[in-house]
Coordinates of C-alpha atoms in Angstrom, one line a residue:
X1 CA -21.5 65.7 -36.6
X2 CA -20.9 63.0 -38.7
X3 CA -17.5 61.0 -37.4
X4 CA -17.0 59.2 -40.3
X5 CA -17.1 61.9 -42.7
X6 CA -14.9 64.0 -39.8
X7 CA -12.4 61.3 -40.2
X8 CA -12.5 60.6 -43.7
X9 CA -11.7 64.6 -44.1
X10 CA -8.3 64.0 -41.7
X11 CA -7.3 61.1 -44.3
X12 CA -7.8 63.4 -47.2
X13 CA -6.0 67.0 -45.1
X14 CA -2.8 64.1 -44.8
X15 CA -2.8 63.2 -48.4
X16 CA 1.0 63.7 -49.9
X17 CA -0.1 66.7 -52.4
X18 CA -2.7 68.6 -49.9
X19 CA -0.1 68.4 -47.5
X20 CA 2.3 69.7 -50.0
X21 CA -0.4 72.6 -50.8
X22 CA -1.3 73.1 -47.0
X23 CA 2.5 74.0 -46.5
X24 CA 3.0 76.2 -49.7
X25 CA 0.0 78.4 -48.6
X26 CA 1.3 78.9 -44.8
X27 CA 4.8 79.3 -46.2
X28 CA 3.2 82.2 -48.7
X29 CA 1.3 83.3 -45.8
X30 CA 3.8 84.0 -43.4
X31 CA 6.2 86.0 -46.9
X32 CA 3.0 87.9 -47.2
X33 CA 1.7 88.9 -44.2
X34 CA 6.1 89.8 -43.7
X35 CA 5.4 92.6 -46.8
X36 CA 3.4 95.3 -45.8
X37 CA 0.7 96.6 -48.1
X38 CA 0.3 93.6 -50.2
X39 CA -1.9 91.3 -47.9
X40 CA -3.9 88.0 -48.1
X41 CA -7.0 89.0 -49.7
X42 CA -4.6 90.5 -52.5
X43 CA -2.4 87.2 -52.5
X44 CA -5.5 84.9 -53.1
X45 CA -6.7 87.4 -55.9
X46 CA -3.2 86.8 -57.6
X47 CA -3.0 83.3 -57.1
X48 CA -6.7 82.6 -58.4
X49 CA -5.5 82.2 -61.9
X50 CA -2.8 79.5 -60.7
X51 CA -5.6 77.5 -59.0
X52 CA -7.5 76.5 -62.3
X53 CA -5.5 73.0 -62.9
X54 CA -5.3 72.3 -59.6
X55 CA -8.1 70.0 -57.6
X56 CA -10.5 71.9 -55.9
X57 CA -9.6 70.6 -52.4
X58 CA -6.0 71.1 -53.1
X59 CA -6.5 74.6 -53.7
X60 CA -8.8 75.8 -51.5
X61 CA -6.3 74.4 -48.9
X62 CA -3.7 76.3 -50.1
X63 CA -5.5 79.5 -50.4
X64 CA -6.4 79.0 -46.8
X65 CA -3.2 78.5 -45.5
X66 CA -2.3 81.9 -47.3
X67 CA -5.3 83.6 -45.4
X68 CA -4.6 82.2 -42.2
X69 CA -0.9 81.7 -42.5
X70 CA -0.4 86.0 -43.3
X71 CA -1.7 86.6 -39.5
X72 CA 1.4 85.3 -37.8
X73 CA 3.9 87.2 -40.8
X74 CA 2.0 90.6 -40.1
X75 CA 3.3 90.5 -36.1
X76 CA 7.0 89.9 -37.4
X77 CA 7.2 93.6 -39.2
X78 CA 4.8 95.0 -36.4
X79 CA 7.3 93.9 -33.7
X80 CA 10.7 94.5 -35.8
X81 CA 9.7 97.8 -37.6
X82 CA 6.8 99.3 -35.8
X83 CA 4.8 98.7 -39.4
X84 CA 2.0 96.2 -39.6
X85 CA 1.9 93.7 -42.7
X86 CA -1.4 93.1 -42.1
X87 CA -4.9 95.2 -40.6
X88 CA -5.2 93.1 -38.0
X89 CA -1.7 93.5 -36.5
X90 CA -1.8 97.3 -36.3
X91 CA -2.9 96.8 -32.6
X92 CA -0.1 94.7 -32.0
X93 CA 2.1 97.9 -32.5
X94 CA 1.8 99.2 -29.5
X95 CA 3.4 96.5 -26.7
X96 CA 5.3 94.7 -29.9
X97 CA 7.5 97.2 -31.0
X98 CA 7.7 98.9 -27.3
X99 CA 9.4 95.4 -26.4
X100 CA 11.7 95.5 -29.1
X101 CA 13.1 98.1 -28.2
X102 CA 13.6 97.0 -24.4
X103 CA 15.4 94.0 -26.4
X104 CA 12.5 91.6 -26.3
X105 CA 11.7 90.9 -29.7
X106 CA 12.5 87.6 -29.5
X107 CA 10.3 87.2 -26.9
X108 CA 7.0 89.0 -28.3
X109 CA 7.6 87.2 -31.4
X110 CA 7.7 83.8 -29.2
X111 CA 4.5 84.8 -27.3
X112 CA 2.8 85.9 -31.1
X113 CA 3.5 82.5 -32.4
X114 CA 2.1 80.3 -28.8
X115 CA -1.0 82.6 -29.0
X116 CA -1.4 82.3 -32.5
X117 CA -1.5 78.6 -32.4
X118 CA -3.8 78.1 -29.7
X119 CA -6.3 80.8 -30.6
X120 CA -6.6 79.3 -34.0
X121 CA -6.8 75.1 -32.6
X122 CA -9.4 76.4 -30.5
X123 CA -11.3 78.4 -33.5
X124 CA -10.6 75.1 -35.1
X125 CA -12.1 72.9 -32.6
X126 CA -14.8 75.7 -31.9
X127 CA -15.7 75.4 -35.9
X128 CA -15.7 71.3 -36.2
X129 CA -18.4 71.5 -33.7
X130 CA -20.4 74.5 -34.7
X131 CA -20.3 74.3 -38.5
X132 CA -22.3 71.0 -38.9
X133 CA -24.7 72.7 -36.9
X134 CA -25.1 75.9 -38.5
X135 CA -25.2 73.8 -42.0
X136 CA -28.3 71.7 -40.6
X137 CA -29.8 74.8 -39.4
X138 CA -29.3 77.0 -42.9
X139 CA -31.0 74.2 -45.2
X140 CA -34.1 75.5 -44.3
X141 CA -33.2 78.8 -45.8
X142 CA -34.8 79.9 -49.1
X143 CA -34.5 82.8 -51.4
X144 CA -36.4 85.3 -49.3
X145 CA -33.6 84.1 -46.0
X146 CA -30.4 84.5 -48.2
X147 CA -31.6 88.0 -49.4
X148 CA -32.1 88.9 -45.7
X149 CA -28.8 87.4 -44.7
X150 CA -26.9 88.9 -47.5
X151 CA -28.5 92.3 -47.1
X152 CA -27.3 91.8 -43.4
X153 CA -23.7 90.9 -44.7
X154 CA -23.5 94.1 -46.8
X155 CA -24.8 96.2 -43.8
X156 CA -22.6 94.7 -41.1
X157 CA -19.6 95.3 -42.9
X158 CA -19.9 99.6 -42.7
X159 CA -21.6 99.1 -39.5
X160 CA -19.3 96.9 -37.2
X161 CA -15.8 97.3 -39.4
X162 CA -13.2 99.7 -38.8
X163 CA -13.1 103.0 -40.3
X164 CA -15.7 105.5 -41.2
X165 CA -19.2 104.0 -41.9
X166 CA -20.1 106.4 -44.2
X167 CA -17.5 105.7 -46.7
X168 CA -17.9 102.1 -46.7
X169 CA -21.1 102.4 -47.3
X170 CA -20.9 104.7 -49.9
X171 CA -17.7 101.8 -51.5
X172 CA -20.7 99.1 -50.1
X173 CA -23.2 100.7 -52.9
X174 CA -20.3 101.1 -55.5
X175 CA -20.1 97.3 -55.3
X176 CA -24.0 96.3 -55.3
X177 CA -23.8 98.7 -58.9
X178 CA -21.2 96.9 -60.3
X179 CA -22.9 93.8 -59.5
X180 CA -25.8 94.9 -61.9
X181 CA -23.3 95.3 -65.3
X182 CA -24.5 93.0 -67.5
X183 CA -27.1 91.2 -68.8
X184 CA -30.2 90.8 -66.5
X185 CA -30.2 86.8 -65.9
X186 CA -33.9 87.6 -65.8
X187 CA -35.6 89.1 -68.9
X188 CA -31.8 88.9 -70.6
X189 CA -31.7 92.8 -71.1
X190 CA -28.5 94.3 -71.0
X191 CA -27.3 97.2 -68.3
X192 CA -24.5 99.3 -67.9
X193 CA -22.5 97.8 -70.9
X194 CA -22.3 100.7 -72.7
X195 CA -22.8 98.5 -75.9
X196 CA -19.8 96.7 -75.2
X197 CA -19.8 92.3 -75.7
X198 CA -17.0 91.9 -73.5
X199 CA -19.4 93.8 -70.6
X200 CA -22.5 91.7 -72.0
X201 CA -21.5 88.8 -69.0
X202 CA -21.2 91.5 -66.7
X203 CA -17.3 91.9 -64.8
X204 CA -15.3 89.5 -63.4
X205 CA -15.0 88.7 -59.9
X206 CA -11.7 87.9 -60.2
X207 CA -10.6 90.7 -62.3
X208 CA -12.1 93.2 -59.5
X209 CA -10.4 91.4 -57.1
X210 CA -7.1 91.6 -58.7
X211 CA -7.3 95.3 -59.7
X212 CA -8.4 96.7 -56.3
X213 CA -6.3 94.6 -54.1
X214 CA -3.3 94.0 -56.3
X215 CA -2.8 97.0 -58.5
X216 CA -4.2 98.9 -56.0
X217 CA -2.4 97.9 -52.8
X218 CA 1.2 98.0 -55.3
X219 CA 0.9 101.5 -56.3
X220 CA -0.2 102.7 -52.7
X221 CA 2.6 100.7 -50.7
X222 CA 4.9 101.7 -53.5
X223 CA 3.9 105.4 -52.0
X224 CA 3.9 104.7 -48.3
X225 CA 7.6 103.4 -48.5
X226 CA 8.9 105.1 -51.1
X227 CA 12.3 106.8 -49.5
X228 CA 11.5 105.2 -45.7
X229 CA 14.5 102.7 -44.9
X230 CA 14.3 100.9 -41.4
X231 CA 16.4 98.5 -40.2
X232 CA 15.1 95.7 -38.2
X233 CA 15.6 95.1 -34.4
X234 CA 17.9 92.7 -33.5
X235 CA 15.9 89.5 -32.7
X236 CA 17.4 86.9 -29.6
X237 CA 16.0 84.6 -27.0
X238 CA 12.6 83.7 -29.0
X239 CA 11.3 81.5 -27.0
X240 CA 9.3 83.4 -23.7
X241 CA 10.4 82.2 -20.1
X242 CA 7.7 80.4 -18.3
X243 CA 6.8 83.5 -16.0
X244 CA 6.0 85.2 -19.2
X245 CA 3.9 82.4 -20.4
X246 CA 2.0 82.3 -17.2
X247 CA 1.6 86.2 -17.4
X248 CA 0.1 85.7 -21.0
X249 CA -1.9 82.3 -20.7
X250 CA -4.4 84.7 -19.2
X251 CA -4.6 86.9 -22.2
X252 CA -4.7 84.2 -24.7
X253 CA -7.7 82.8 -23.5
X254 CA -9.3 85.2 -23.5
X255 CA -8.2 86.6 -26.8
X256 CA -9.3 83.2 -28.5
X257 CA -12.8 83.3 -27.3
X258 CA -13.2 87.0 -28.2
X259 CA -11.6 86.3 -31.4
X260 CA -13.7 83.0 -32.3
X261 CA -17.2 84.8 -31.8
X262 CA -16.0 88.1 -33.5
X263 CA -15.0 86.3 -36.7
X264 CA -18.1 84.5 -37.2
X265 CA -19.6 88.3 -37.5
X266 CA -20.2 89.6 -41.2
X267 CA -18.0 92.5 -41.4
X268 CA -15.9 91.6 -37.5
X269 CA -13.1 89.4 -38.6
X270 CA -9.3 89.8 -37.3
X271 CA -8.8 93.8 -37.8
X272 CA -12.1 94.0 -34.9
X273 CA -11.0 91.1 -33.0
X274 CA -7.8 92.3 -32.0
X275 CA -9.0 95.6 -31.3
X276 CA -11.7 94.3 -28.9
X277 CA -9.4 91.8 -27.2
X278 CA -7.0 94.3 -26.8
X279 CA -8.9 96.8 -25.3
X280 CA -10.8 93.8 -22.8
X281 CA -7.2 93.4 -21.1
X282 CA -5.9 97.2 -20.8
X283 CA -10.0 97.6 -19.1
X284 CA -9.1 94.1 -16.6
X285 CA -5.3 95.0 -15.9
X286 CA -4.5 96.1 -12.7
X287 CA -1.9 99.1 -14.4
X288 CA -3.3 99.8 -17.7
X289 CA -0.2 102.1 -18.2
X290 CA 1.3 99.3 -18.9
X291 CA 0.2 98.9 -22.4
X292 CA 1.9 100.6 -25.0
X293 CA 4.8 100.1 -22.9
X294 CA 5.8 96.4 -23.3
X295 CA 3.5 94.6 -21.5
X296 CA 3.3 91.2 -23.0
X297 CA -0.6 90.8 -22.8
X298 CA -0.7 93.3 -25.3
X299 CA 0.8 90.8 -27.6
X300 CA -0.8 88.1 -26.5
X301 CA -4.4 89.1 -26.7
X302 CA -4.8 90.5 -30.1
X303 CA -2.4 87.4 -31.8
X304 CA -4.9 85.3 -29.8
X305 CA -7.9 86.5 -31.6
X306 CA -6.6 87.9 -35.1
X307 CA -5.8 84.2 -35.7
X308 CA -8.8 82.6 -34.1
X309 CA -11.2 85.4 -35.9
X310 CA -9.1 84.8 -39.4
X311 CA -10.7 80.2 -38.3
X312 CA -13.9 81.2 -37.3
X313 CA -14.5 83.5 -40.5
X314 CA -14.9 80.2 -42.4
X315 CA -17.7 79.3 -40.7
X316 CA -20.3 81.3 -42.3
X317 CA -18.0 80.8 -45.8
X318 CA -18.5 77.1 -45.8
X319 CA -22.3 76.3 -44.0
X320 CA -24.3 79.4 -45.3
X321 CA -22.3 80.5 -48.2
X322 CA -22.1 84.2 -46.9
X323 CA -18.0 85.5 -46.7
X324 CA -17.7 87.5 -43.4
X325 CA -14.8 89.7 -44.4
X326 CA -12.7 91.0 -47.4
X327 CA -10.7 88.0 -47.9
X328 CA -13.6 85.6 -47.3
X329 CA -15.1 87.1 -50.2
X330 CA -11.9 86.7 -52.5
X331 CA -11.8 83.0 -51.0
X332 CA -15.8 82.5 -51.5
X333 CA -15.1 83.6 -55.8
X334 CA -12.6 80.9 -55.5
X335 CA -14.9 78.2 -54.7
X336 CA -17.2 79.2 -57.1
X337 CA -14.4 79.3 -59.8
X338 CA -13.3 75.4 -58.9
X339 CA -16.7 74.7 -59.4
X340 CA -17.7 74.3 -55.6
X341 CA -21.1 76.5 -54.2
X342 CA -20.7 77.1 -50.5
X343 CA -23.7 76.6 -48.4
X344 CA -25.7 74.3 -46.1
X345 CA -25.5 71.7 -48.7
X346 CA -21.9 71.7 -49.4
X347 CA -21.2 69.7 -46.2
X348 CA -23.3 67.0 -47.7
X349 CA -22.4 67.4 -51.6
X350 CA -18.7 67.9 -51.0
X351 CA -17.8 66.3 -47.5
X352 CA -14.3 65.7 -48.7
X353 CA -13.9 70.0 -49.4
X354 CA -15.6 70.7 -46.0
X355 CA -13.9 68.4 -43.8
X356 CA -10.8 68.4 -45.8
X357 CA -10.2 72.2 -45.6
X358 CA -11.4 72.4 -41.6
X359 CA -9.1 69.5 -41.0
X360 CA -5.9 71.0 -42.6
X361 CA -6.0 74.1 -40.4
X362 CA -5.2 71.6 -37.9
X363 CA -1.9 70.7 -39.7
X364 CA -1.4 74.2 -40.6
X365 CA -1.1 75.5 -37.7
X366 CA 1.1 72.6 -36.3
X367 CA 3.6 73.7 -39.6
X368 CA 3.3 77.6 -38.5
X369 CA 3.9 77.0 -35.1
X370 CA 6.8 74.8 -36.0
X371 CA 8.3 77.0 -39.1
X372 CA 7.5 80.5 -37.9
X373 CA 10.4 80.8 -35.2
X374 CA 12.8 79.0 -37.0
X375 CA 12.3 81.4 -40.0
X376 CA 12.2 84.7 -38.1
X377 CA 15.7 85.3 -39.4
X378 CA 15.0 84.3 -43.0
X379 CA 12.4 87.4 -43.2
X380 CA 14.7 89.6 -41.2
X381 CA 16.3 89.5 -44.6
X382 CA 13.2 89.5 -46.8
X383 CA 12.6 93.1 -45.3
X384 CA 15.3 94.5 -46.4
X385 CA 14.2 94.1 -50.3
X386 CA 14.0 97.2 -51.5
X387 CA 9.8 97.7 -52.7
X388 CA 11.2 99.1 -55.9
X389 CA 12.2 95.7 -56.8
X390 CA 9.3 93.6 -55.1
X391 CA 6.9 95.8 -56.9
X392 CA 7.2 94.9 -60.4
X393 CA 7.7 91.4 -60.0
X394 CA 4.2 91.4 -58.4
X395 CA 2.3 93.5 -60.8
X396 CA 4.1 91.4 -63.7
X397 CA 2.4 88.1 -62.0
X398 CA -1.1 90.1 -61.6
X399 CA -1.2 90.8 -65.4
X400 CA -0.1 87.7 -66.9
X401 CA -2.8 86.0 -63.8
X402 CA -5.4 88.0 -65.5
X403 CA -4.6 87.6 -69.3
X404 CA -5.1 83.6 -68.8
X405 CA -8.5 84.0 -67.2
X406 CA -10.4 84.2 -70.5
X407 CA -7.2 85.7 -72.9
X408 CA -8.6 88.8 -72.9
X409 CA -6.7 92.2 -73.4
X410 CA -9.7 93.6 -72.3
X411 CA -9.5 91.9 -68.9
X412 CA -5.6 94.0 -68.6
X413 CA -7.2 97.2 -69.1
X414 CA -10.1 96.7 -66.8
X415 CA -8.0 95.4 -63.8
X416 CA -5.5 98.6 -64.2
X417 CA -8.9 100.8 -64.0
X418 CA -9.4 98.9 -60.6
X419 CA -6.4 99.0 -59.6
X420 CA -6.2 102.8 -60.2
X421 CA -9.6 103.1 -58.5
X422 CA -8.5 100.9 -55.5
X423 CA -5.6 103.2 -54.8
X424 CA -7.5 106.3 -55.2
X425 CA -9.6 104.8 -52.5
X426 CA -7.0 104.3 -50.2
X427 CA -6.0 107.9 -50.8
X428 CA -9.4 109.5 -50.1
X429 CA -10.1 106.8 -46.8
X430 CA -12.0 104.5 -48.2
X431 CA -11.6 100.9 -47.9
X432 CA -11.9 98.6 -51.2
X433 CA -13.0 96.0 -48.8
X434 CA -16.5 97.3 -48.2
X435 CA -16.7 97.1 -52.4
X436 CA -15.4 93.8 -53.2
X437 CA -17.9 92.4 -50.1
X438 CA -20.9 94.1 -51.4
X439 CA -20.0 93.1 -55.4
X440 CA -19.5 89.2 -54.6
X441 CA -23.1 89.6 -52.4
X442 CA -24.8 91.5 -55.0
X443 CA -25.6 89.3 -57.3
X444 CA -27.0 86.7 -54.9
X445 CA -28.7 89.8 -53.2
X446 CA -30.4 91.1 -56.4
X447 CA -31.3 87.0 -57.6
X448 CA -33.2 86.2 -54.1
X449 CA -35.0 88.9 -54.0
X450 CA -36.6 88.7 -57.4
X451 CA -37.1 85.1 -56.8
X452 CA -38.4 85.9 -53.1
X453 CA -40.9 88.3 -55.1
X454 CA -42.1 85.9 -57.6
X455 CA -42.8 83.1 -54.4
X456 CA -45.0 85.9 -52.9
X457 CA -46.8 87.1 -55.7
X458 CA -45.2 90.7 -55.6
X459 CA -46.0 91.0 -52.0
X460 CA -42.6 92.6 -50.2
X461 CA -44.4 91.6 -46.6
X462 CA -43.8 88.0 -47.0
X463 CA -40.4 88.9 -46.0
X464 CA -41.0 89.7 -42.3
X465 CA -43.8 87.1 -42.4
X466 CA -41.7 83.9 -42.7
X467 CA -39.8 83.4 -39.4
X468 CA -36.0 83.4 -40.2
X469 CA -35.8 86.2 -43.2
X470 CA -38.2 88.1 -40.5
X471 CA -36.3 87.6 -37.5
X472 CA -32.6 88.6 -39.7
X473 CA -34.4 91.9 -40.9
X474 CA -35.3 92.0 -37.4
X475 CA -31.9 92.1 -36.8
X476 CA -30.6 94.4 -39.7
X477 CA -33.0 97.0 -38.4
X478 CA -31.5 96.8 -34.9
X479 CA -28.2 97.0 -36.7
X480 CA -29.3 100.5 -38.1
X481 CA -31.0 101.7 -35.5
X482 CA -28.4 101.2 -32.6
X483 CA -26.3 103.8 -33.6
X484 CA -28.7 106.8 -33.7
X485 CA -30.1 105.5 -29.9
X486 CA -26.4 106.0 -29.1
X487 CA -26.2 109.2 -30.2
X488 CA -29.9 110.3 -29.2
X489 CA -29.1 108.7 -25.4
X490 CA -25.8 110.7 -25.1
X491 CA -27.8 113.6 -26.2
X492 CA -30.4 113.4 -23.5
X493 CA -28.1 112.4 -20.6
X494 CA -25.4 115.2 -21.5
X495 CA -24.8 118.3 -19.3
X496 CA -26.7 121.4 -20.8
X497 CA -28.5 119.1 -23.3
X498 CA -32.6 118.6 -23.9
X499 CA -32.9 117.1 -20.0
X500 CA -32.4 119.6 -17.8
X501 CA -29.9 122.8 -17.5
X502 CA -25.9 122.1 -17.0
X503 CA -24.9 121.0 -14.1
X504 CA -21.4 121.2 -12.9
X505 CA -19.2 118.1 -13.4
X506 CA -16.5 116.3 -11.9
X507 CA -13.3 115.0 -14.5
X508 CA -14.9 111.6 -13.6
X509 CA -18.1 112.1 -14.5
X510 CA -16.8 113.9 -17.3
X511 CA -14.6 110.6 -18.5
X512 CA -17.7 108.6 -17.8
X513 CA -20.0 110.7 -20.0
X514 CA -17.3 110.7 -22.5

């Protein structure tokens, strides 16, 4: 790691306007992740438009602080109102809301905001260390390595997200196909325009983006909420005793580390780290009846690693240009849009970006941890604003956003078919994520492998020759292929099944089996 340019990133993360923008986007964070439905990656599509005048560093600092910043405002609605603002605080449900009504809110929002903080300073510090390294180790990669490692990305995301695989892959291979509309950058022949110019430089990112997250998210939280009217638990004593803190330091720990390594994963991120750092403490606690109950590790552990998996994410953002999750993807557009290209040789190119943006998460967690128990009462009243009225305001914002992208009508229509689209997906179970993933990688996808092709003469087998692509196909293989041994082994070792004739069973060796 370079110290000086380390340094030189804390002296531009403390500059008057970045600090100015690092605070807007946590403050924005917190509102959002407060309203359920809308969510970060939704925010940062809005906001994308609003971004174009601003510098680069500026922005990408705010839009972080948005991403990040939404974690903590997702626990407050979990915990008041038993309804998570944000995926990854569904787990926190189940202790959150049981403490609320015990009269411990203030308490579980306390313990959220401590083990939001250090889960995400120690993502932070985990990430200054390991990025630099990672970069280094990616510059070696070529075409025939980023089609491996996006194909990888693209895979990862149906295989180790939450909900049903099939259906993001099937909204996975929606997205690589919208990728393609366009002209071939190739031989310059045009596909899937239908004959129309404004489809000739294919569909834009941000547009997508906008539609399936914004529209989208609008007119299917405008439906979950229509007619449901909850008032919020009464909130008191927010700050946790020191028995409670000692009960949880435990949990937070843990959470961190399980949340640090998940996030780097394409397709892990918050939603998975929470669930797996969740379920780590109800297998280790002496009374697992416990959770669901109120017990404050059940707080502690998925706050832990939501926020350090929503750090670590950037990791493979910023050193290998690959966006690990929904919202990494909307963030990774926006880069490209402010005229910066992530990869190994932005920490080189754009030291000032790298550093300054890893170096601000620093102070923006310092300003969450700071701001987000004083304002616990301020969006106690933001959640009693009827949708109705929230609604409209928001998809007002989205069009106008869209119109000044390229003042194109067009551009309206196309992000209300989206939008339409994205909340039809949500009504059938499928996941727009899984889409918007596959559509950013598609295009670097479909361009590495017909450059790969041309550096091998036509020859698909240099692929697995070369050491790195081979080794991540290696991996993507392993990636398919674990499932089915799953299900084959279960087969083999179940009672009555191809081993050997059924054999009486105990309930534990039932609940083992299972």
């Amino acid at each position: 790691m370079d110290v000086n340019a380390f340094l030189d990133g804390f002296a531009v993360a403390v500059e008057p306007t970045n600090l100015m923008y690092c605070l807007i986007g946590v403050l924005v964070g917190m509102l959002i992740g407060v309203l359920p439905g809308l969510g970060p990656a939704a925010t940062i599509a809005i906001l994308l438009p609003i971004t174009y005048n601003v510098e680069p560093v500026s922005a990408i600092i705010m839009l972080a602080g948005i991403y990040y910043g939404a974690q903590y405002g997702g626990t407050i609605t979990s915990v008041l109102l038993r309804l998570p603002g944000e995926a990854s605080s569904v787990v926190t449900v189940f202790d959150g809301f049981a403490l609320a009504k015990q009269g411990k809110a203030g308490t579980a929002l306390g313990i959220a905001a401590i083990g939001s903080f250090v889960g995400a300073t120690i993502a932070i510090v985990g990430m200054t260390l390991l990025a630099p390294v990672v970069a280094s180790f990616a510059l070696d990669f070529g075409p025939p390595e980023y089609a491996a490692l996006a194909l990888l990305g693209v895979l990862l995301v149906a295989t180790v997200g939450n909900g049903n695989m099939i259906k993001a892959l099937i909204a996975a291979a929606i997205g690589l196909l919208l990728a393609t509309v366009g002209r071939d950058s190739f031989t310059g022949a045009s596909r899937f325009t239908f004959d129309s110019l404004e489809l000739s430089d294919g569909i834009d990112f941000v547009v997508v983006a906008m539609g399936l997250f914004g529209v989208g998210e609008i007119l299917h939280n405008l439906e979950q909420r229509h007619g449901k009217v909850q008032a919020p638990a009464p909130v008191a004593n927010v700050w946790p005793s020191r028995g409670e803190l000692k009960q949880s330091s435990g949990a937070i720990g843990r959470g961190s580390v399980i949340g640090f390594f998940l996030g780097v994963l394409p397709g892990g991120g918050a939603v998975m780290a929470s669930l797996v750092a969740y379920a780590a403490e109800k297998k280790r606690a002496k009374d697992p009846s416990r959770f669901g109950r109120g017990a404050i590790e059940g707080v502690a552990a998925p706050e832990s690693a939501n926020n350090a998996a929503a750090t670590s994410s950037f990791i493979p953002l910023l050193t290998i240009g690959i966006p690990a999750n929904a919202s990494m993807a909307i963030l990774f557009g926006a880069l490209l849009v402010l005229g910066v290209t992530p990869g190994p040789a932005l920490v080189d190119e754009r030291p000032d970006v790298f550093w300054g943006v890893i170096n601000s998460m620093y102070i923006g967690n310092i300003m969450l941890l700071v701001l987000s128990i004083p304002l616990v009462g301020v969006f106690v009243r933001v959640l009693r604003v009827r949708p109705a009225i929230l609604a409209p305001i928001t998809a007002l914002i989205t069009i106008l956003g869209v119109y000044t992208i390229r003042n194109s009508v067009f551009d309206i229509f196309v992000m209300i078919t989206f939008g339409i689209i994205g909340y039809l997906m949500k009504k059938a179970g499928f996941e727009p994520g899984p889409l918007v993933l596959a559509f950013v990688l598609g295009i670097l996808v479909e361009s590495s492998i017909r450059r790969s092709l041309l550096i091998f003469g036509g020859d698909p087998t240099g692929f697995v020759t070369r050491p790195i692509s081979g080794t991540i196909l290696a991996f993507l293989v392993l990636v398919i292929l674990l499932p089915l041994l799953r299900k084959l082994l279960a087969r083999r070792t179940r009672p009555g099944g191809p081993s050997g004739p059924a054999s009486p069973t105990t309930p534990e060796r039932e609940e083992s089996l299972r």
